[in-house]
Short mmCIF file of C-alpha atoms and ligand atoms in Angstrom, two decimals:
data_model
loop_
_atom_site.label_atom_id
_atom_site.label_comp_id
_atom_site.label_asym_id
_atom_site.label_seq_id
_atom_site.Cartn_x
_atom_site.Cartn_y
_atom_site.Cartn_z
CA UNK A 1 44.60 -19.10 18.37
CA UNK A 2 40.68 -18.89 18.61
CA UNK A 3 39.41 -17.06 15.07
CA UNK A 4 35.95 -17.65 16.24
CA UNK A 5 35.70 -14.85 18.94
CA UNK A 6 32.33 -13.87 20.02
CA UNK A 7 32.91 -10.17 20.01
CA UNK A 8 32.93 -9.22 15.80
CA UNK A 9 32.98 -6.16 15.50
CA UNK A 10 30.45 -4.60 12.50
CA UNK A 11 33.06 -4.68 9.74
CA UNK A 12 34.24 -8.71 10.63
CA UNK A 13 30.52 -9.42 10.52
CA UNK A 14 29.69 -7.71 7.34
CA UNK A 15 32.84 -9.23 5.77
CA UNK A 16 32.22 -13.10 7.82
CA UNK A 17 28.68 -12.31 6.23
CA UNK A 18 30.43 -12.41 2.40
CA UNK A 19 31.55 -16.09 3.07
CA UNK A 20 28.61 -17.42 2.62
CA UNK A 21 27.75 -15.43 -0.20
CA UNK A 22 31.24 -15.83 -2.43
CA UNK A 23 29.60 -14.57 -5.36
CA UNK A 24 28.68 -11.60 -3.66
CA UNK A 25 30.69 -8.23 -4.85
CA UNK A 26 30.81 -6.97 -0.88
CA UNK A 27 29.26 -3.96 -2.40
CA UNK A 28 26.32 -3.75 0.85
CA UNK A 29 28.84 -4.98 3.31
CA UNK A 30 30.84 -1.94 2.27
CA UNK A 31 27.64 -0.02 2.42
CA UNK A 32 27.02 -1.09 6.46
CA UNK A 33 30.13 -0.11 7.29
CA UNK A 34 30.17 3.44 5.18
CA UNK A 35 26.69 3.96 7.31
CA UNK A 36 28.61 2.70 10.85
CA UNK A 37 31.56 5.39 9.71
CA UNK A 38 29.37 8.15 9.58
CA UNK A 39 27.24 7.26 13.44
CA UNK A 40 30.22 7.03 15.05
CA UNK A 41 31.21 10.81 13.77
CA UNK A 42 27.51 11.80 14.71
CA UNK A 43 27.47 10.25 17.86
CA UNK A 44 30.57 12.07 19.07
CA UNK A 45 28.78 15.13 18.28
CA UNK A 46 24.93 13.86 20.02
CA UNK A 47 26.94 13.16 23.35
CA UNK A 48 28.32 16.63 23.27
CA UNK A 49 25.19 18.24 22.46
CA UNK A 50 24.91 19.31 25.81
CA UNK A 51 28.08 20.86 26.34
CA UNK A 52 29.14 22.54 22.66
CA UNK A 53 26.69 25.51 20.83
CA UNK A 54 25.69 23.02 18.28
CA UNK A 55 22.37 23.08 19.98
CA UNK A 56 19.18 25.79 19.24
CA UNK A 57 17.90 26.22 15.68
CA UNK A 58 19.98 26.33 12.37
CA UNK A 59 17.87 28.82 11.18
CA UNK A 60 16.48 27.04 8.81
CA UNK A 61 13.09 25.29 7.96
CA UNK A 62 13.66 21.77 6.18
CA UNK A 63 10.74 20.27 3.78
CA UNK A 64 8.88 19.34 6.88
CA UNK A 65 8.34 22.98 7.19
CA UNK A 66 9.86 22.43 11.11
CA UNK A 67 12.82 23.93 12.57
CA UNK A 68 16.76 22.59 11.71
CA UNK A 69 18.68 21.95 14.82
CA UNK A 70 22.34 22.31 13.87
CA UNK A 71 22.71 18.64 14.58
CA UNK A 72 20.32 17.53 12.23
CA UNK A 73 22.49 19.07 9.31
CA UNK A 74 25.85 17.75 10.75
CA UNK A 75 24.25 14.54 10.68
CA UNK A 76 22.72 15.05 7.23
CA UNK A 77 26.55 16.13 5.80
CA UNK A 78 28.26 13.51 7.38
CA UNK A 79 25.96 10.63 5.95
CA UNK A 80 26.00 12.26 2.42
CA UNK A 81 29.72 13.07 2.77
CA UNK A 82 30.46 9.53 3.72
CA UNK A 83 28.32 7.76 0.86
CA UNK A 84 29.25 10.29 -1.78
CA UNK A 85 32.93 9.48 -1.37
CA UNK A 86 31.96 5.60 -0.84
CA UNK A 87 31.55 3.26 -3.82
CA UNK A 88 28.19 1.40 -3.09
CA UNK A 89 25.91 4.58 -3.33
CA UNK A 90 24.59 5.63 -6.58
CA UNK A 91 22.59 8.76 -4.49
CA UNK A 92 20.46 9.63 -1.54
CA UNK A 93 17.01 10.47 -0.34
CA UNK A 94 16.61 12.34 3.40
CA UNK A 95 14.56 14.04 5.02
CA UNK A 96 16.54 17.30 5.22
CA UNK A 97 16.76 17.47 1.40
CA UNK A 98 13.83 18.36 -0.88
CA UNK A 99 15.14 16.15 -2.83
CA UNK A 100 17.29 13.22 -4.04
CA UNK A 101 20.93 13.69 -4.34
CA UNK A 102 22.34 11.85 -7.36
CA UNK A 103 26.00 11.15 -7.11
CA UNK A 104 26.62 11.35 -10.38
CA UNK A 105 30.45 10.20 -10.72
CA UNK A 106 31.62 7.31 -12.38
CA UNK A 107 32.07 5.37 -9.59
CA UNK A 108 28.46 6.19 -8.13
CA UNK A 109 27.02 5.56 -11.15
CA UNK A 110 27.87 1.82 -11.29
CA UNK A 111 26.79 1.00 -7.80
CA UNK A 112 23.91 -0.76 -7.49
CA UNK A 113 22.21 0.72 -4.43
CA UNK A 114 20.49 3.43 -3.06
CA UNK A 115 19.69 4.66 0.39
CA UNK A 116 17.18 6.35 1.83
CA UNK A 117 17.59 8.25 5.20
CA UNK A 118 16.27 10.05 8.28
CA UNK A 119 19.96 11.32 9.31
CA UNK A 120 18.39 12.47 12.42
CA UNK A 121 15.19 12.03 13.42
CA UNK A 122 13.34 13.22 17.19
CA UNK A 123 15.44 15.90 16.67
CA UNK A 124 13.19 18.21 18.59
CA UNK A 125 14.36 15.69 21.72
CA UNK A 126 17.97 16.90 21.23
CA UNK A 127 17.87 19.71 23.67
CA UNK A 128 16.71 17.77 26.59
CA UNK A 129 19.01 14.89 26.11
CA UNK A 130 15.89 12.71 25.27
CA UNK A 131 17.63 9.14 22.96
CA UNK A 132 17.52 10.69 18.96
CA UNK A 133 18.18 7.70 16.29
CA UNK A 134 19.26 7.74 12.63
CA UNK A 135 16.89 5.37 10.27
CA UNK A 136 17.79 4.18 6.70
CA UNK A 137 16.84 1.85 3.70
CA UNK A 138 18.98 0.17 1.38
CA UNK A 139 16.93 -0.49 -2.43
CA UNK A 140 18.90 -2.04 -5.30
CA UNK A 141 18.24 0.58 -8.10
CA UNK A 142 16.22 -0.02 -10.95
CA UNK A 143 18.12 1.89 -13.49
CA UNK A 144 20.70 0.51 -15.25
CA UNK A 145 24.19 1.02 -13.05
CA UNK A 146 26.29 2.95 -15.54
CA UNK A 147 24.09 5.79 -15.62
CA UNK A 148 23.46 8.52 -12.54
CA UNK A 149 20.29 6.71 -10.62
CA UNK A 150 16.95 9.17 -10.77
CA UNK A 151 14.07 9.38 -8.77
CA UNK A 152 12.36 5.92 -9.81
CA UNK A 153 15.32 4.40 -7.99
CA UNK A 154 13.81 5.57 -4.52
CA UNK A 155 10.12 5.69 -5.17
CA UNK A 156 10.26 1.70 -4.83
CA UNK A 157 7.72 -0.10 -2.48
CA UNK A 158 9.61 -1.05 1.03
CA UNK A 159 9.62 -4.61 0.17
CA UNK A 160 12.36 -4.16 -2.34
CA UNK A 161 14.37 -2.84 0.30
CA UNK A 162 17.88 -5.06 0.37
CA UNK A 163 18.48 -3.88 3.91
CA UNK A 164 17.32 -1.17 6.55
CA UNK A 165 18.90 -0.69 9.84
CA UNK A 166 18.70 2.71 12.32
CA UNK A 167 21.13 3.66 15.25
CA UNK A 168 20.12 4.95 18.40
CA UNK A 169 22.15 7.76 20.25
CA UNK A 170 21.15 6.53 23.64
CA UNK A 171 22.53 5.27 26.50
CA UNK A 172 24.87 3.26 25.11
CA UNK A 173 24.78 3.90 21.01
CA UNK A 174 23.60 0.83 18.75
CA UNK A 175 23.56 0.36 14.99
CA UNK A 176 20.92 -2.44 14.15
CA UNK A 177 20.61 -3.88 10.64
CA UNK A 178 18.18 -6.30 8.93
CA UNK A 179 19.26 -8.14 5.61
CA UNK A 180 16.60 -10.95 4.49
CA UNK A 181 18.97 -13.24 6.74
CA UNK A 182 18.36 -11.59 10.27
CA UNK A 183 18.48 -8.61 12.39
CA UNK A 184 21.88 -8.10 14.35
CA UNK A 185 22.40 -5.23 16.53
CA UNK A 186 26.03 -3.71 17.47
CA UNK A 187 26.38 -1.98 20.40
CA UNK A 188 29.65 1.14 19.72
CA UNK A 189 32.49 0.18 22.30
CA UNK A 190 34.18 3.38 23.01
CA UNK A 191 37.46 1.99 24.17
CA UNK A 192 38.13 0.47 20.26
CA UNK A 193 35.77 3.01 18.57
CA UNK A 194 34.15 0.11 16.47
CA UNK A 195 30.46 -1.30 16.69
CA UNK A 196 30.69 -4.93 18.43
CA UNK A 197 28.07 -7.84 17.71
CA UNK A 198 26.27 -7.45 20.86
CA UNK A 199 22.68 -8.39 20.25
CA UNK A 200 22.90 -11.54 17.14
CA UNK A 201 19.83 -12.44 15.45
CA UNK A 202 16.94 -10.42 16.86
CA UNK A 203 13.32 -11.87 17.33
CA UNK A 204 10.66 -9.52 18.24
CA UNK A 205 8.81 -11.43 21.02
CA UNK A 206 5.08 -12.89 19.64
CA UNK A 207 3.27 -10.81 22.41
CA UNK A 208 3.97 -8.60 24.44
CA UNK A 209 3.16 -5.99 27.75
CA UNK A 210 3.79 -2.15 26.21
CA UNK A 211 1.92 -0.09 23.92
CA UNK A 212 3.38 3.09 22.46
CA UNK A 213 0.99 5.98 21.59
CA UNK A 214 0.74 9.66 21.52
CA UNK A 215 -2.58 10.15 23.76
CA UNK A 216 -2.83 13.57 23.37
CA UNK A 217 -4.43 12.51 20.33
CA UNK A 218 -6.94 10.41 21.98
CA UNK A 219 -9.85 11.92 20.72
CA UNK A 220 -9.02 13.04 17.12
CA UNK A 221 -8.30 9.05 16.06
CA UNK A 222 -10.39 7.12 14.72
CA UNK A 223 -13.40 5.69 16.80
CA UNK A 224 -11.40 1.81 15.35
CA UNK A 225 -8.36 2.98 16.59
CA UNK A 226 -9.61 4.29 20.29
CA UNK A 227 -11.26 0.94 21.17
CA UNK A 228 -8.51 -0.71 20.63
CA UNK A 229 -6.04 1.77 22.63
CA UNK A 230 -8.90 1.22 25.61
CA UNK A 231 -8.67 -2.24 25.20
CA UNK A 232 -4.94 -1.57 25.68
CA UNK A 233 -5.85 -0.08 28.94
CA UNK A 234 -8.27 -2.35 30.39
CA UNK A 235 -6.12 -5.82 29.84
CA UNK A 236 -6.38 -7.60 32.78
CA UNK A 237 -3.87 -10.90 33.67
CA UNK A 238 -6.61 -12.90 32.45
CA UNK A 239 -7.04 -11.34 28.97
CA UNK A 240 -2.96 -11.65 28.29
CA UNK A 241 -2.03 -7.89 30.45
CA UNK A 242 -1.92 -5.81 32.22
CA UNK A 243 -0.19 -3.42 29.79
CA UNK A 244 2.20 -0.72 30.37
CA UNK A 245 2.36 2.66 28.23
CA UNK A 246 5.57 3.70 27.30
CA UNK A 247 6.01 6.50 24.54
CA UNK A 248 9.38 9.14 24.61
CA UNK A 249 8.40 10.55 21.05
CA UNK A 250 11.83 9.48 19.62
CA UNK A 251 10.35 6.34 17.47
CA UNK A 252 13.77 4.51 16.96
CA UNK A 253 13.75 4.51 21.02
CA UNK A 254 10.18 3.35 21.05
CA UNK A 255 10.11 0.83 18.39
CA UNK A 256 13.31 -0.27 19.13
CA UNK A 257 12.25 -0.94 23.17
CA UNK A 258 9.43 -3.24 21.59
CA UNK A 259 11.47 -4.66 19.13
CA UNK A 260 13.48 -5.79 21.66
CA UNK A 261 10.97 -6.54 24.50
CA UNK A 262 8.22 -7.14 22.36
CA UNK A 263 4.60 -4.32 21.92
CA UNK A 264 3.32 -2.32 20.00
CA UNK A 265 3.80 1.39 18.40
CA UNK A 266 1.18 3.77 16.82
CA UNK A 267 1.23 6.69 15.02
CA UNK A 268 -2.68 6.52 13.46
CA UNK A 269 -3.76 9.37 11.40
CA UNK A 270 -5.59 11.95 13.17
CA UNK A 271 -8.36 14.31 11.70
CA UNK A 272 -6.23 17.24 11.57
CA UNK A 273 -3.24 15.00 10.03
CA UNK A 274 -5.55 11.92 8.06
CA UNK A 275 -1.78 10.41 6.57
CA UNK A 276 -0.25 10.66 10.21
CA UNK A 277 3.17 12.43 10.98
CA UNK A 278 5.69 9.53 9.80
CA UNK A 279 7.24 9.41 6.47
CA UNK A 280 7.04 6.38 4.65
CA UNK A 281 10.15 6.10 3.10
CA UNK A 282 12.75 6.65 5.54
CA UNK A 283 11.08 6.16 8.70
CA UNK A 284 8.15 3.49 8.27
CA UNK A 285 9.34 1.63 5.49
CA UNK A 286 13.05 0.61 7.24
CA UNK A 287 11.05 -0.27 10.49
CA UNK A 288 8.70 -2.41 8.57
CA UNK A 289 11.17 -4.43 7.03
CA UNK A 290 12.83 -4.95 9.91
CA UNK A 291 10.32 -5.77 12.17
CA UNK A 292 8.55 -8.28 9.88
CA UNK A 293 12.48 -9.97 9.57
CA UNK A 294 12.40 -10.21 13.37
CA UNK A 295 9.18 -11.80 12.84
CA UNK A 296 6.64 -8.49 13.48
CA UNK A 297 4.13 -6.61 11.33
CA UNK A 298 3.76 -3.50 9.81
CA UNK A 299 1.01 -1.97 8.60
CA UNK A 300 -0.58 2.08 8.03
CA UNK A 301 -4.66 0.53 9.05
CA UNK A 302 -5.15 -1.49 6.14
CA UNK A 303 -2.52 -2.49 3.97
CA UNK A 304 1.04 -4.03 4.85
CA UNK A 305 3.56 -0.80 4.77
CA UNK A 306 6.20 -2.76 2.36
CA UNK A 307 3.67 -3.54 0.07
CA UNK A 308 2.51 0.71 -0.46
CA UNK A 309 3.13 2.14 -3.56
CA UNK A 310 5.03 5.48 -3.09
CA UNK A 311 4.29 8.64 -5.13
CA UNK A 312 6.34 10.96 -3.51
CA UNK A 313 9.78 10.82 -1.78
CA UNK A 314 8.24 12.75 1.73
CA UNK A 315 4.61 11.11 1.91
CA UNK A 316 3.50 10.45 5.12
CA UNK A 317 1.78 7.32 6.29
CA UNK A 318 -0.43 6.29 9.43
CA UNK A 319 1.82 3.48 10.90
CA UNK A 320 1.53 0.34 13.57
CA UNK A 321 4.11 -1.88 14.26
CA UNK A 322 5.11 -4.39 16.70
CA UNK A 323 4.74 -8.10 18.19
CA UNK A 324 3.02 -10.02 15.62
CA UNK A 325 -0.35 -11.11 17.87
CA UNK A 326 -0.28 -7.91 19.31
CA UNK A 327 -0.67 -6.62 15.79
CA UNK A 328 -3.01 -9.61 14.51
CA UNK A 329 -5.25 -8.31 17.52
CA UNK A 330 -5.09 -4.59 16.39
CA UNK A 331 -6.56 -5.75 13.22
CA UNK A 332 -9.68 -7.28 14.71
CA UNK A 333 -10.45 -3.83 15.84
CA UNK A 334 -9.64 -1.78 13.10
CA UNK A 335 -9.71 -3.94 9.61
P1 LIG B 1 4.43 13.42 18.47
C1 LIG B 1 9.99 12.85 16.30
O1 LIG B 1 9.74 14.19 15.95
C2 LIG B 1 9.04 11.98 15.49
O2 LIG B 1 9.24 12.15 14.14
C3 LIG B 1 9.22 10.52 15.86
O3 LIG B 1 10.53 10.21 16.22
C4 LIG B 1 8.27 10.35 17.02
O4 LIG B 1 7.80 9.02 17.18
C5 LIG B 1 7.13 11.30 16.65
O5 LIG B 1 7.69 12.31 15.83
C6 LIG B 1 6.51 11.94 17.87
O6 LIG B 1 5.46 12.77 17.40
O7 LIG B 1 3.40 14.08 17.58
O8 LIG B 1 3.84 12.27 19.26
O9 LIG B 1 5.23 14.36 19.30
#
């Protein structure tokens, strides 16, 4: 009988993953697959969107201070639900909560991780069936497991992260995780309800054709950061284009189109928003770490985003990502 099919589904990888680490307690394997439990039970509910009333406004305002779809709580309850009741989660950080959730049970309290998480994030593309994504971090705490885990567990520079990983609700739905080893992404067959290896150790390309940016916000970046978006748009096939603009305003749709296909995404400050829109800790930090796995950069202008300093659990940061020459050029412009 052949035990070395192709088609692993997420929990045979996580687990195949443990044999080369023996000594490993199968604690973040158990993690990855808590996280895969709860996007398949939001991605039932994403593809209904259309059809149920879970669409239109919760009536609510999260810490963002922007409207609550509906969905964006189910998704919020369902990730918290899962990881409270797991045993690798000593507590959360999301966007949709002020602030961290400490699972303080006795179980919880010995696990060595903590995750922070962006349970649903375009939302506002929900209503016109526009791809939405979920984006998360994995840090090892640095309290001692015993005790409940506290705020200094999550306000940890991204390059402690252990492992990051998003899904995207798209056309077909994928859950793609980074560990220091590699990025895989598993693409959800519906027929077995599981997430199957479908995309093994992902490189972002070195260079590449498509360059993501909100340009109705041309003219309040930085004077940097505009010569090198029209330098963007006057490549020619002699100076390595022409390039293509592609930007949906879901960013685990955009970056993961150029993770995959290789570019570059922006979200620069602006001068009515100098930090940018995009959180650090659940949306730029996870990206960062696993772009620069897949062999990409990260950076918010001047400084590599895994190496910031957090302060606060919803800080926002200015944020490029993408191909690594595409980025090395970006930084001729605007270091
Ligand atoms: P703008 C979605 O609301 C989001 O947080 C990201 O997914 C997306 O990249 C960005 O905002 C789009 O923002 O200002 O270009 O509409």
């Amino acid at each position: 009988m052949d035990f070395n099919r192709k088609i692993l589904t997420l929990d045979e990888f996580t687990i195949q993953q443990l044999r080369d680490f023996p000594k490993a307690t199968g604690e973040l394997s158990r993690l990855l697959r808590d996280i895969g439990l709860a996007a398949k039970r939001v991605n039932v509910e994403v593809n209904k969107a259309g059809l149920v009333d879970i669409l239109g406004d919760a009536g609510t305002i999260n810490v963002q201070g922007e409207d609550v779809k509906k969905l964006d709580v189910y998704a919020n309850n369902q990730f918290l639900g899962v990881l409270r009741h797991g045993i690798s989660c000593a507590g959360l950080g999301s966007e949709e909560l002020d602030d961290i959730v400490v699972f303080d049970d006795e179980i919880s309290n010995n696990s060595k991780y903590v995750i922070m998480i962006d349970p649903l994030d375009g939302s506002s593309n929900i209503d016109v069936n526009v791809s939405i994504g979920t984006i998360f971090g994995v840090y090892r705490r640095v309290t001692t497991p015993g005790k409940p885990c506290d705020r200094s567990d999550f306000l940890q520079r991204g390059r402690n992260q252990v492992a990051a990983g998003y899904i995207v609700y798209g056309s077909s739905t994928m859950l793609v995780y980074a560990t220091r080893r590699g990025v895989n992404g598993f693409t959800l067959d519906p027929s077995i309800g599981e997430f199957t290896l479908s995309h093994p150790n992902i490189k972002c390309p070195e260079k590449g054709k498509i360059y993501s940016v909100n340009h109705g916000n041309f003219y309040q970046y930085d004077e940097k950061v505009k010569k090198y978006i029209t330098a963007c748009q006057t490549k020619t096939k002699e100076t390595g284009g022409p390039y293509t603009q592609r930007y949906i305003g879901s960013m685990v749709s955009d970056v993961h189109r150029n993770l995959i296909k290789g570019g570059i995404f922006m979200y620069p400050g602006t001068t009515g928003k100098p930090n940018g829109k995009l959180r650090l800790l659940y949306e730029c930090n996870p990206f960062a770490f696993i772009m620069e796995v897949a062999g990409g950069k990260a950076t918010n202008g001047k400084e590599r985003i895994l190496d910031i300093q957090p302060t606060e659990l919803h800080q926002r940061t200015p944020f490029f990502i993408g191909s690594k020459l595409m980025m090395e050029e970006l930084e001729t412009y605007i270091a």
